[in-house]
Short mmCIF file of C-alpha atoms and ligand atoms in Angstrom, two decimals:
data_model
loop_
_atom_site.label_atom_id
_atom_site.label_comp_id
_atom_site.label_asym_id
_atom_site.label_seq_id
_atom_site.Cartn_x
_atom_site.Cartn_y
_atom_site.Cartn_z
CA UNK A 118 -93.49 33.49 7.06
CA UNK A 119 -96.52 31.82 7.29
CA UNK A 120 -99.29 33.83 5.60
CA UNK A 121 -101.48 33.55 8.48
CA UNK A 122 -99.14 34.51 10.86
CA UNK A 123 -98.95 38.22 9.58
CA UNK A 124 -96.48 39.80 11.80
CA UNK A 125 -96.27 37.14 14.85
CA UNK A 126 -93.23 34.99 15.32
CA UNK A 127 -92.96 31.76 17.17
CA UNK A 128 -91.10 32.36 20.48
CA UNK A 129 -89.17 29.54 21.69
CA UNK A 130 -87.52 29.79 25.23
CA UNK A 131 -84.80 27.32 25.66
CA UNK A 132 -82.51 26.24 22.67
CA UNK A 133 -81.68 22.79 24.01
CA UNK A 134 -83.11 19.35 22.69
CA UNK A 135 -86.61 19.92 22.94
CA UNK A 136 -86.25 23.76 21.71
CA UNK A 137 -83.71 23.03 18.51
CA UNK A 138 -86.11 20.26 17.53
CA UNK A 139 -88.99 22.66 17.57
CA UNK A 140 -86.89 25.40 15.96
CA UNK A 141 -86.49 22.73 13.14
CA UNK A 142 -89.68 21.86 12.57
CA UNK A 143 -91.63 25.08 12.57
CA UNK A 144 -88.67 26.76 10.42
CA UNK A 145 -89.00 23.99 7.60
CA UNK A 146 -92.52 24.55 7.73
CA UNK A 147 -92.09 28.22 6.76
CA UNK A 148 -92.52 29.94 10.53
CA UNK A 149 -90.35 32.45 11.78
CA UNK A 150 -88.91 31.68 14.93
CA UNK A 151 -87.54 34.05 17.93
CA UNK A 152 -85.35 31.52 19.78
CA UNK A 153 -83.83 32.70 23.14
CA UNK A 154 -81.34 31.03 25.82
CA UNK A 155 -79.37 32.33 28.40
CA UNK A 156 -76.20 30.60 26.90
CA UNK A 157 -73.62 31.30 26.25
CA UNK A 158 -73.63 34.10 28.50
CA UNK A 159 -74.73 32.15 31.53
CA UNK A 160 -75.00 28.33 31.52
CA UNK A 161 -77.02 26.35 34.45
CA UNK A 162 -74.78 24.08 36.95
CA UNK A 163 -75.07 20.95 34.76
CA UNK A 164 -74.32 22.84 31.12
CA UNK A 165 -70.99 23.40 30.47
CA UNK A 166 -70.61 23.92 26.73
CA UNK A 167 -71.38 27.28 24.92
CA UNK A 168 -73.24 25.62 22.04
CA UNK A 169 -77.02 24.66 21.80
CA UNK A 170 -78.61 21.37 21.97
CA UNK A 171 -75.96 20.43 24.91
CA UNK A 172 -76.02 16.68 25.88
CA UNK A 173 -75.54 16.92 29.54
CA UNK A 174 -74.54 13.59 30.75
CA UNK A 175 -74.74 10.07 29.04
CA UNK A 176 -73.83 10.38 25.22
CA UNK A 177 -76.39 7.78 24.46
CA UNK A 178 -79.79 8.39 22.76
CA UNK A 179 -80.83 4.77 24.19
CA UNK A 180 -81.25 1.83 22.22
CA UNK A 181 -82.13 1.13 18.68
CA UNK A 182 -84.50 -1.82 17.49
CA UNK A 183 -83.25 -4.51 15.48
CA UNK A 184 -84.74 -7.44 13.85
CA UNK A 185 -84.08 -9.62 16.65
CA UNK A 186 -85.03 -7.27 19.78
CA UNK A 187 -87.30 -4.21 20.50
CA UNK A 188 -87.01 -1.89 23.14
CA UNK A 189 -89.24 1.09 24.22
CA UNK A 190 -86.76 3.58 23.71
CA UNK A 191 -86.20 1.93 20.43
CA UNK A 192 -89.94 2.21 19.43
CA UNK A 193 -90.06 5.88 20.38
CA UNK A 194 -86.98 6.75 18.15
CA UNK A 195 -88.60 4.79 15.14
CA UNK A 196 -91.83 6.74 15.37
CA UNK A 197 -89.58 9.94 15.42
CA UNK A 198 -87.84 8.86 12.07
CA UNK A 199 -91.10 8.37 10.69
CA UNK A 200 -92.16 11.79 11.58
CA UNK A 201 -89.07 13.07 10.51
CA UNK A 202 -87.25 13.96 13.60
CA UNK A 203 -84.26 16.81 12.57
CA UNK A 204 -82.14 16.06 15.80
CA UNK A 205 -82.13 12.36 15.64
CA UNK A 206 -81.05 12.27 11.78
CA UNK A 207 -78.00 14.63 13.15
CA UNK A 208 -77.59 12.20 16.09
CA UNK A 209 -77.11 9.43 13.19
CA UNK A 210 -74.43 11.28 11.14
CA UNK A 211 -72.44 12.05 14.22
CA UNK A 212 -72.95 8.26 16.03
CA UNK A 213 -70.41 6.58 17.56
CA UNK A 214 -69.84 2.73 17.86
CA UNK A 215 -72.13 1.62 20.96
CA UNK A 216 -73.58 -1.80 20.62
CA UNK A 217 -77.16 -1.50 19.99
CA UNK A 218 -77.40 1.96 21.38
CA UNK A 219 -77.39 5.45 19.35
CA UNK A 220 -74.65 7.36 21.02
CA UNK A 221 -73.16 10.40 19.56
CA UNK A 222 -69.95 12.55 19.54
CA UNK A 223 -71.33 15.02 21.92
CA UNK A 224 -69.25 17.79 20.68
CA UNK A 225 -70.18 16.90 16.91
CA UNK A 226 -73.59 16.84 17.82
CA UNK A 227 -74.08 20.22 19.64
CA UNK A 228 -71.62 21.68 17.16
CA UNK A 229 -74.07 20.73 14.19
CA UNK A 230 -77.26 21.40 15.63
CA UNK A 231 -75.80 25.27 16.63
CA UNK A 232 -74.38 25.79 13.47
CA UNK A 233 -77.68 24.88 11.52
CA UNK A 234 -79.96 26.89 13.70
CA UNK A 235 -77.54 29.97 13.64
CA UNK A 236 -77.38 29.61 9.86
CA UNK A 237 -81.08 29.36 9.68
CA UNK A 238 -82.56 32.83 7.92
CA UNK A 239 -85.87 31.89 9.82
CA UNK A 240 -84.05 31.94 13.01
CA UNK A 241 -83.58 35.19 15.35
CA UNK A 242 -81.11 34.02 17.96
CA UNK A 243 -81.34 36.18 21.37
CA UNK A 244 -79.10 35.48 24.03
CA UNK A 245 -81.10 36.17 27.06
CA UNK A 246 -81.99 34.70 30.44
CA UNK A 247 -85.72 34.99 30.30
CA UNK A 248 -87.41 36.02 33.28
CA UNK A 249 -90.80 36.18 31.96
CA UNK A 250 -93.00 35.15 28.85
CA UNK A 251 -93.44 37.64 25.92
CA UNK A 252 -96.94 39.03 26.03
CA UNK A 253 -99.88 37.80 23.64
CA UNK A 254 -97.63 35.34 21.39
CA UNK A 255 -97.44 31.75 20.62
CA UNK A 256 -94.50 30.58 23.06
CA UNK A 257 -93.16 27.38 23.45
CA UNK A 258 -91.11 26.66 26.74
CA UNK A 259 -88.57 24.11 26.49
CA UNK A 260 -86.25 25.66 28.99
CA UNK A 261 -85.64 21.95 30.68
CA UNK A 262 -84.54 20.46 33.95
CA UNK A 263 -82.35 23.20 34.91
CA UNK A 264 -84.80 26.04 34.05
CA UNK A 265 -83.77 29.39 35.30
CA UNK A 266 -84.90 30.48 38.87
CA UNK A 267 -86.37 33.51 37.72
CA UNK A 268 -88.38 31.47 35.06
CA UNK A 269 -89.36 28.91 37.45
CA UNK A 270 -90.79 31.41 39.55
CA UNK A 271 -92.69 33.25 36.46
CA UNK A 272 -94.10 29.70 35.68
CA UNK A 273 -95.07 28.73 39.03
CA UNK A 274 -96.90 31.93 39.36
CA UNK A 275 -98.49 31.56 36.18
CA UNK A 276 -99.76 28.00 36.88
CA UNK A 277 -100.80 29.24 40.40
CA UNK A 278 -98.78 26.62 42.28
CA UNK A 279 -95.40 25.38 43.60
CA UNK A 280 -92.85 23.59 41.24
CA UNK A 281 -91.67 20.32 41.70
CA UNK A 282 -87.98 19.26 41.85
CA UNK A 283 -86.13 16.17 41.78
CA UNK A 284 -82.60 15.08 41.23
CA UNK A 285 -80.34 13.35 39.02
CA UNK A 286 -76.45 13.10 38.31
CA UNK A 287 -74.20 12.91 35.50
CA UNK A 288 -71.03 10.44 35.13
CA UNK A 289 -67.23 10.78 35.15
CA UNK A 290 -65.46 10.77 31.75
CA UNK A 291 -62.18 9.51 31.49
CA UNK A 292 -59.42 9.55 28.78
CA UNK A 293 -58.73 6.26 27.08
CA UNK A 294 -55.03 6.63 27.05
CA UNK A 295 -55.10 6.44 30.66
CA UNK A 296 -56.77 2.93 30.93
CA UNK A 297 -54.47 0.03 31.72
CA UNK A 298 -55.34 -2.70 28.84
CA UNK A 299 -53.58 -5.14 30.36
CA UNK A 300 -56.47 -5.45 32.86
CA UNK A 301 -59.15 -3.72 30.88
CA UNK A 302 -60.92 -5.41 27.99
CA UNK A 303 -63.21 -4.38 24.97
CA UNK A 304 -66.01 -6.16 24.39
CA UNK A 305 -70.06 -6.06 24.32
CA UNK A 306 -72.11 -8.05 26.20
CA UNK A 307 -72.74 -11.78 25.01
CA UNK A 308 -70.83 -10.68 21.45
CA UNK A 309 -67.27 -12.20 22.30
CA UNK A 310 -67.02 -15.56 23.72
CA UNK A 311 -63.92 -17.06 25.59
CA UNK A 312 -61.78 -16.13 22.82
CA UNK A 313 -62.15 -12.44 23.88
CA UNK A 314 -59.13 -10.47 23.17
CA UNK A 315 -57.59 -7.59 24.45
CA UNK A 316 -57.61 -5.66 21.31
CA UNK A 317 -60.89 -3.89 20.20
CA UNK A 318 -63.27 -6.51 20.39
CA UNK A 319 -66.61 -4.84 20.72
CA UNK A 320 -67.59 -0.98 21.50
CA UNK A 321 -67.64 -1.25 25.60
CA UNK A 322 -64.14 -1.32 27.69
CA UNK A 323 -64.92 -3.68 30.67
CA UNK A 324 -62.82 -3.20 33.95
CA UNK A 325 -63.27 -6.63 35.71
CA UNK A 326 -63.67 -6.83 39.67
CA UNK A 327 -63.03 -9.50 42.00
CA UNK A 328 -65.50 -10.01 45.03
CA UNK A 329 -63.07 -8.22 47.10
CA UNK A 330 -62.43 -5.26 44.95
CA UNK A 331 -66.28 -5.25 44.36
CA UNK A 332 -66.92 -4.90 48.07
CA UNK A 333 -64.43 -2.27 48.71
CA UNK A 334 -65.76 -0.29 45.77
CA UNK A 335 -69.21 -0.73 47.36
CA UNK A 336 -67.94 0.47 50.67
CA UNK A 337 -66.41 3.68 49.26
CA UNK A 338 -69.37 4.83 47.28
CA UNK A 339 -71.34 4.27 50.40
CA UNK A 340 -69.34 6.06 52.98
CA UNK A 341 -67.49 8.35 50.71
CA UNK A 342 -68.10 11.91 51.23
CA UNK A 343 -70.89 13.80 49.04
CA UNK A 344 -71.65 17.13 48.12
CA UNK A 345 -73.78 18.62 50.42
CA UNK A 346 -77.46 19.38 49.34
CA UNK A 347 -79.08 22.68 50.63
CA UNK A 348 -81.63 22.03 53.38
CA UNK A 349 -84.76 22.84 50.70
CA UNK A 350 -83.14 20.15 48.37
CA UNK A 351 -82.53 17.71 51.07
CA UNK A 352 -86.41 17.55 51.83
CA UNK A 353 -87.40 17.59 48.42
CA UNK A 354 -84.87 15.21 47.02
CA UNK A 355 -85.90 12.02 45.20
CA UNK A 356 -84.14 10.02 42.47
CA UNK A 357 -85.49 9.46 39.10
CA UNK A 358 -84.77 5.65 38.82
CA UNK A 359 -83.26 5.68 35.46
CA UNK A 360 -80.53 8.26 36.47
CA UNK A 361 -80.11 7.38 39.99
CA UNK A 362 -76.66 8.03 41.60
CA UNK A 363 -74.51 5.02 42.09
CA UNK A 364 -73.91 5.67 45.67
CA UNK A 365 -77.65 5.51 46.30
CA UNK A 366 -78.07 2.33 44.29
CA UNK A 367 -75.20 0.72 45.99
CA UNK A 368 -76.83 1.80 49.37
CA UNK A 369 -79.86 -0.46 48.51
CA UNK A 370 -77.93 -3.70 49.14
CA UNK A 371 -74.49 -5.20 48.44
CA UNK A 372 -75.70 -6.79 45.70
CA UNK A 373 -77.55 -4.10 43.84
CA UNK A 374 -74.86 -2.75 41.66
CA UNK A 375 -73.97 -6.12 40.17
CA UNK A 376 -77.43 -6.69 39.18
CA UNK A 377 -77.57 -3.05 37.56
CA UNK A 378 -74.59 -1.27 36.15
CA UNK A 379 -71.91 -3.44 37.10
CA UNK A 380 -73.38 -6.70 35.86
CA UNK A 381 -71.13 -9.24 34.88
CA UNK A 382 -73.17 -11.55 32.52
CA UNK A 383 -72.05 -12.04 28.93
CA UNK A 384 -68.77 -10.44 29.39
CA UNK A 385 -65.72 -13.07 29.51
CA UNK A 386 -62.59 -11.78 30.79
CA UNK A 387 -59.72 -13.07 28.36
CA UNK A 388 -57.37 -13.38 30.98
CA UNK A 389 -59.43 -15.92 32.85
CA UNK A 390 -61.87 -17.29 30.38
CA UNK A 391 -64.59 -16.59 33.04
CA UNK A 392 -67.25 -13.75 33.75
CA UNK A 393 -65.77 -11.58 36.17
CA UNK A 394 -67.63 -11.21 39.79
CA UNK A 395 -68.50 -7.66 38.56
CA UNK A 396 -67.45 -5.29 35.82
CA UNK A 397 -67.52 -1.48 35.23
CA UNK A 398 -68.29 -0.57 31.89
CA UNK A 399 -67.19 2.02 29.91
CA UNK A 400 -68.85 3.74 26.70
CA UNK A 401 -67.12 5.77 23.87
CA UNK A 402 -68.26 9.39 24.32
CA UNK A 403 -66.43 10.94 21.22
CA UNK A 404 -66.07 10.29 17.46
CA UNK A 405 -62.20 10.12 17.97
CA UNK A 406 -62.63 7.61 20.61
CA UNK A 407 -60.44 9.31 23.11
CA UNK A 408 -63.11 9.65 25.87
CA UNK A 409 -64.87 7.14 27.56
CA UNK A 410 -68.21 7.38 30.19
CA UNK A 411 -68.55 5.40 33.23
CA UNK A 412 -71.99 3.82 32.58
CA UNK A 413 -74.46 4.11 35.20
CA UNK A 414 -72.03 5.64 37.45
CA UNK A 415 -73.59 9.14 37.83
CA UNK A 416 -72.72 10.41 41.22
CA UNK A 417 -72.75 13.10 43.78
CA UNK A 418 -69.47 12.05 45.55
CA UNK A 419 -66.88 14.97 46.23
CA UNK A 420 -64.21 15.16 43.33
CA UNK A 421 -61.50 13.69 45.37
CA UNK A 422 -63.88 10.71 46.52
CA UNK A 423 -64.61 10.03 43.01
CA UNK A 424 -60.63 10.08 42.06
CA UNK A 425 -59.98 7.66 44.62
CA UNK A 426 -63.05 5.50 43.86
CA UNK A 427 -62.18 5.44 40.16
CA UNK A 428 -58.48 4.56 40.84
CA UNK A 429 -59.67 1.47 42.78
CA UNK A 430 -61.31 0.26 39.70
CA UNK A 431 -59.00 -2.49 37.94
CA UNK A 432 -57.60 -0.71 34.69
CA UNK A 433 -58.63 2.62 36.02
CA UNK A 434 -55.67 2.79 38.86
CA UNK A 435 -54.11 5.83 36.62
CA UNK A 436 -57.50 7.25 35.15
CA UNK A 437 -57.07 10.43 33.92
CA UNK A 438 -60.60 11.77 34.83
CA UNK A 439 -61.75 14.98 32.17
CA UNK A 440 -65.02 15.25 33.69
CA UNK A 441 -65.94 14.31 37.16
CA UNK A 442 -69.86 13.52 37.87
CA UNK A 443 -71.95 16.00 39.37
CA UNK A 444 -75.67 16.12 40.78
CA UNK A 445 -78.32 18.89 39.86
CA UNK A 446 -81.89 20.04 40.90
CA UNK A 447 -84.17 18.82 38.19
CA UNK A 448 -87.34 20.88 37.34
CA UNK A 449 -90.91 20.25 35.99
CA UNK A 450 -94.43 21.11 36.29
CA UNK A 451 -97.54 18.84 37.51
CA UNK A 452 -98.51 18.02 33.96
CA UNK A 453 -101.96 16.11 34.52
CA UNK A 454 -103.04 19.33 36.18
CA UNK A 455 -102.05 21.85 33.78
CA UNK A 456 -101.37 20.47 30.54
CA UNK A 457 -103.00 18.90 27.73
CA UNK A 458 -101.79 16.09 25.81
CA UNK A 459 -101.46 18.60 23.09
CA UNK A 460 -98.89 20.16 25.00
CA UNK A 461 -100.64 23.26 25.22
CA UNK A 462 -101.05 24.75 29.12
CA UNK A 463 -104.97 24.30 29.95
CA UNK A 464 -105.53 28.01 30.87
CA UNK A 465 -103.26 29.45 28.32
CA UNK A 466 -103.75 27.60 24.84
CA UNK A 467 -101.01 29.90 23.31
CA UNK A 468 -98.67 28.80 25.43
CA UNK A 469 -97.19 25.33 24.84
CA UNK A 470 -94.44 23.05 26.80
CA UNK A 471 -91.89 20.62 25.84
CA UNK A 472 -89.08 18.64 26.80
CA UNK A 473 -87.84 17.88 30.38
CA UNK A 474 -90.23 20.19 31.92
CA UNK A 475 -93.20 18.58 31.09
CA UNK A 476 -92.71 15.61 33.37
CA UNK A 477 -91.14 13.37 30.34
CA UNK A 478 -87.44 11.96 31.20
CA UNK A 479 -84.75 11.51 28.44
CA UNK A 480 -82.85 12.89 25.96
CA UNK A 481 -85.09 11.38 23.21
CA UNK A 482 -88.35 12.19 25.01
CA UNK A 483 -87.39 15.75 25.14
CA UNK A 484 -86.51 15.91 21.49
CA UNK A 485 -89.59 13.91 20.77
CA UNK A 486 -92.16 16.23 22.60
CA UNK A 487 -90.53 19.64 21.18
CA UNK A 488 -91.37 17.84 17.77
CA UNK A 489 -94.82 17.40 18.64
CA UNK A 490 -95.09 20.86 20.17
CA UNK A 491 -93.75 22.38 17.00
CA UNK A 492 -96.34 20.09 14.94
CA UNK A 493 -99.02 21.66 17.12
CA UNK A 494 -98.12 25.29 17.08
CA UNK A 495 -97.96 25.03 13.26
CA UNK A 496 -101.54 23.42 13.21
CA UNK A 497 -102.84 26.18 15.65
CA UNK A 498 -101.27 28.69 13.48
CA UNK A 499 -102.93 27.69 10.55
CA UNK A 500 -106.80 27.54 12.46
CA UNK A 501 -106.54 23.53 12.71
CA UNK A 502 -107.36 21.59 15.89
CA UNK A 503 -104.19 20.21 17.36
CA UNK A 504 -103.33 16.48 17.51
CA UNK A 505 -101.76 13.82 19.45
CA UNK A 506 -100.37 10.66 18.07
CA UNK A 507 -102.46 7.38 18.48
CA UNK A 508 -102.29 5.76 21.71
CA UNK A 509 -100.88 2.80 20.37
CA UNK A 510 -97.83 4.56 19.76
CA UNK A 511 -95.13 5.25 22.27
CA UNK A 512 -95.19 9.07 21.55
CA UNK A 513 -98.90 9.06 21.94
CA UNK A 514 -98.99 7.09 25.13
CA UNK A 515 -96.23 9.34 26.67
CA UNK A 516 -98.05 12.36 26.11
CA UNK A 517 -101.59 10.83 27.47
CA UNK A 518 -99.61 9.35 30.32
CA UNK A 519 -98.10 12.87 31.83
CA UNK A 520 -101.31 14.49 31.31
CA UNK A 521 -103.56 11.58 32.52
CA UNK A 522 -106.47 12.92 34.82
CA UNK A 523 -105.98 10.06 37.58
CA UNK A 524 -102.79 11.90 38.28
CA UNK A 525 -104.18 15.23 38.74
CA UNK A 526 -104.10 15.02 42.51
CA UNK A 527 -101.36 12.51 42.79
CA UNK A 528 -97.59 12.80 43.42
CA UNK A 529 -96.44 13.21 39.86
CA UNK A 530 -93.15 11.55 38.94
CA UNK A 531 -91.44 11.83 35.32
CA UNK A 532 -91.43 9.04 32.99
CA UNK A 533 -89.44 7.99 30.39
CA UNK A 534 -90.66 5.78 27.23
CA UNK A 535 -91.55 2.28 28.79
CA UNK A 536 -93.71 -0.45 27.66
CA UNK A 537 -95.91 -0.35 30.39
CA UNK A 538 -97.74 2.78 29.34
CA UNK A 539 -98.95 1.20 26.15
CA UNK A 540 -102.55 -0.21 25.80
CA UNK A 541 -102.52 -4.22 26.12
CA UNK A 542 -102.34 -6.46 22.97
CA UNK A 543 -105.38 -8.33 22.26
CA UNK A 544 -105.91 -11.47 24.60
CA UNK A 545 -103.97 -14.49 23.39
CA UNK A 546 -101.67 -12.48 21.01
CA UNK A 547 -98.45 -13.77 22.46
CA UNK A 548 -97.83 -16.55 25.34
CA UNK A 549 -97.28 -14.72 28.82
CA UNK A 550 -93.78 -15.11 29.08
CA UNK A 551 -92.74 -14.46 25.47
CA UNK A 552 -91.96 -10.81 25.99
CA UNK A 553 -89.31 -10.87 22.70
CA UNK A 554 -92.81 -11.58 20.42
CA UNK A 555 -94.76 -9.11 22.78
CA UNK A 556 -92.65 -6.19 21.79
CA UNK A 557 -92.48 -6.91 18.12
CA UNK A 558 -96.10 -6.87 18.18
CA UNK A 559 -95.89 -3.81 19.99
CA UNK A 560 -93.83 -2.36 17.24
CA UNK A 561 -95.59 -3.86 14.09
CA UNK A 562 -98.77 -2.11 15.76
CA UNK A 563 -97.52 1.31 16.42
CA UNK A 564 -96.18 1.28 13.01
CA UNK A 565 -99.25 0.86 11.37
CA UNK A 566 -100.93 3.12 13.53
CA UNK A 567 -98.78 5.71 13.03
CA UNK A 568 -98.67 5.40 9.27
CA UNK A 569 -102.46 5.58 9.05
CA UNK A 570 -102.45 8.73 11.27
CA UNK A 571 -99.41 10.45 9.16
CA UNK A 572 -101.70 9.91 6.08
CA UNK A 573 -104.80 11.39 7.57
CA UNK A 574 -103.10 14.26 9.23
CA UNK A 575 -103.49 17.17 6.94
CA UNK A 576 -100.73 17.36 4.52
CA UNK A 577 -97.50 19.79 5.15
CA UNK A 578 -97.81 19.38 9.14
CA UNK A 579 -96.25 15.92 9.38
CA UNK A 580 -94.50 15.71 5.98
CA UNK A 581 -92.90 18.94 4.65
C1 FAD B 245 -77.61 16.46 35.35
C2 FAD B 245 -78.51 15.78 34.28
C3 FAD B 245 -78.37 14.52 33.68
C4 FAD B 245 -79.12 13.99 32.88
N1 FAD B 245 -78.62 12.92 31.97
C5 FAD B 245 -79.40 12.30 31.03
C6 FAD B 245 -78.55 11.12 30.47
O1 FAD B 245 -77.83 10.73 30.64
N2 FAD B 245 -79.82 10.51 29.44
C7 FAD B 245 -80.92 11.05 29.18
O2 FAD B 245 -81.34 10.70 28.22
N3 FAD B 245 -81.16 12.30 29.85
C8 FAD B 245 -80.59 12.98 31.04
N4 FAD B 245 -80.91 14.01 31.58
C9 FAD B 245 -82.32 14.49 31.44
C10 FAD B 245 -82.87 15.27 30.21
O3 FAD B 245 -82.97 14.19 28.95
C11 FAD B 245 -81.79 16.46 29.63
O4 FAD B 245 -81.61 17.18 30.83
C12 FAD B 245 -82.28 17.21 28.44
O5 FAD B 245 -81.51 17.81 27.74
C13 FAD B 245 -83.85 17.81 28.77
O6 FAD B 245 -83.90 18.34 27.39
P1 FAD B 245 -84.79 19.91 27.05
O7 FAD B 245 -84.90 20.24 25.81
O8 FAD B 245 -85.98 19.83 28.37
O9 FAD B 245 -83.82 20.82 28.13
P2 FAD B 245 -82.06 21.06 28.05
O10 FAD B 245 -81.44 20.54 26.79
O11 FAD B 245 -81.60 21.21 29.31
O12 FAD B 245 -82.32 22.85 27.15
C14 FAD B 245 -82.79 24.00 28.18
C15 FAD B 245 -82.19 25.31 27.71
O13 FAD B 245 -82.99 26.12 28.41
C16 FAD B 245 -81.94 27.31 28.54
N5 FAD B 245 -82.69 27.91 29.52
C17 FAD B 245 -83.07 27.60 30.75
N6 FAD B 245 -83.47 28.73 31.38
C18 FAD B 245 -83.67 29.57 30.70
C19 FAD B 245 -84.24 31.01 30.78
N7 FAD B 245 -84.72 31.32 31.74
N8 FAD B 245 -84.11 31.54 29.63
C20 FAD B 245 -83.08 31.45 28.56
N9 FAD B 245 -82.52 30.07 28.59
C21 FAD B 245 -83.05 29.20 29.07
C22 FAD B 245 -80.75 26.47 28.74
O14 FAD B 245 -79.64 26.86 28.82
C23 FAD B 245 -80.82 25.04 27.92
O15 FAD B 245 -79.99 25.47 26.71
C24 FAD B 245 -80.25 14.31 32.50
C25 FAD B 245 -80.66 15.77 33.15
C26 FAD B 245 -79.66 16.18 34.01
C27 FAD B 245 -80.07 17.76 34.63
#
């Protein structure tokens, strides 16, 4: 136990991505954690497994930066690795092939995290659907987008305001042995040329569609029966762009999917030697490579319609669907009004929040805020000022963005890492259209600033 903590423990509610990362960060700094989760006794409508840190939809933590290309999500992960993020280390241990993305075997990931949490002598795990917050204690709330109704109400009461809701959806998963490889082919975009073979020749499985097949698919997506939303859900439903149901995307225009998840460019059908009209891509979902998820096909279609829709896709005529797509409510607070960039509640500085509940969006972002909240709890308990990474870092910008005062009275929408929230580079640092150089400069700047910050932040709180 930390000497300054005396009899206090840190209470973490929610053993998901943010809660588990925070638990690891605090215990490795000597703190004792009481970790609550309603699983496995109860699960939300989006959670299925009995294990902790479940990844509920795609098995990808997003792209990784290489010397050739950089993305905003890749930058966030690079920063998290510099800050010794524990869950990303586990993700790397159980990674599956996914081109330039960090995708994991979901079972191995969640199993490893659960085993490490439960074997940790500094963690007391309590299986409970928490309706209220512990009194007069350091508390981290990390109950995620599916926070139970009772706790949602308690948080709303505490914050003296209504909570906000939005919706997103999970994609179907298919067993590989039911895919017809006379039609489907392995290939990563642009990685294989005309000589593309039907055998493993990339990480993704591609199902090629001609114009007629594509239009029939769009038609069933738009007109197929959907799961009905309850009235309060319909009133407030809005879709987050990066996890938008495929049918909503299809309804935006006949060509929308061909410029989105069904984009054919760079994928050469070995049977024709040409790019198909459209493509459905499948990404490996487990280490054994027996399961594949349909990239971008998060959906709210009724299960029987999903089956029909999937079997219309060339190569998937006899697909065995091991998990159908689902759609759920998502819960988050109005962070600009109630949260500080340090992730403390403005009115209750001993209560911190992390994960999707704060209005960041995505697995990686949830882990990142869990890590940051834990660092600040550790500092506060040791009578140090809480900190926020420099603005030039993706994490620093994210924390400032979700708590920006300008959004205090605006409709607040969740956000994931993106270049647009970073402070601009000096005038003339790159040619206006040269995004590749711009991104590289952002990455270099972040690294310099973050290393300076780590060096000046009091020892033991950044590195162990
Ligand atoms: C359907 C769906 C699909 C998504 N798909 C993606 C995706 O593909 N890619 C992506 O990057 N992000 C996705 N997200 C967004 C987000 O990244 C994940 O939800 C992520 O798991 C959030 O992490 P978290 O730590 O905030 O919450 P979670 O990982 O959900 O963890 C919260 C934990 O709190 C527990 N809990 C809730 N209420 C209580 C309570 N009252 N008492 C005790 N325990 C409680 C839950 O059981 C859960 O274990 C999706 C979200 C949803 C809902």
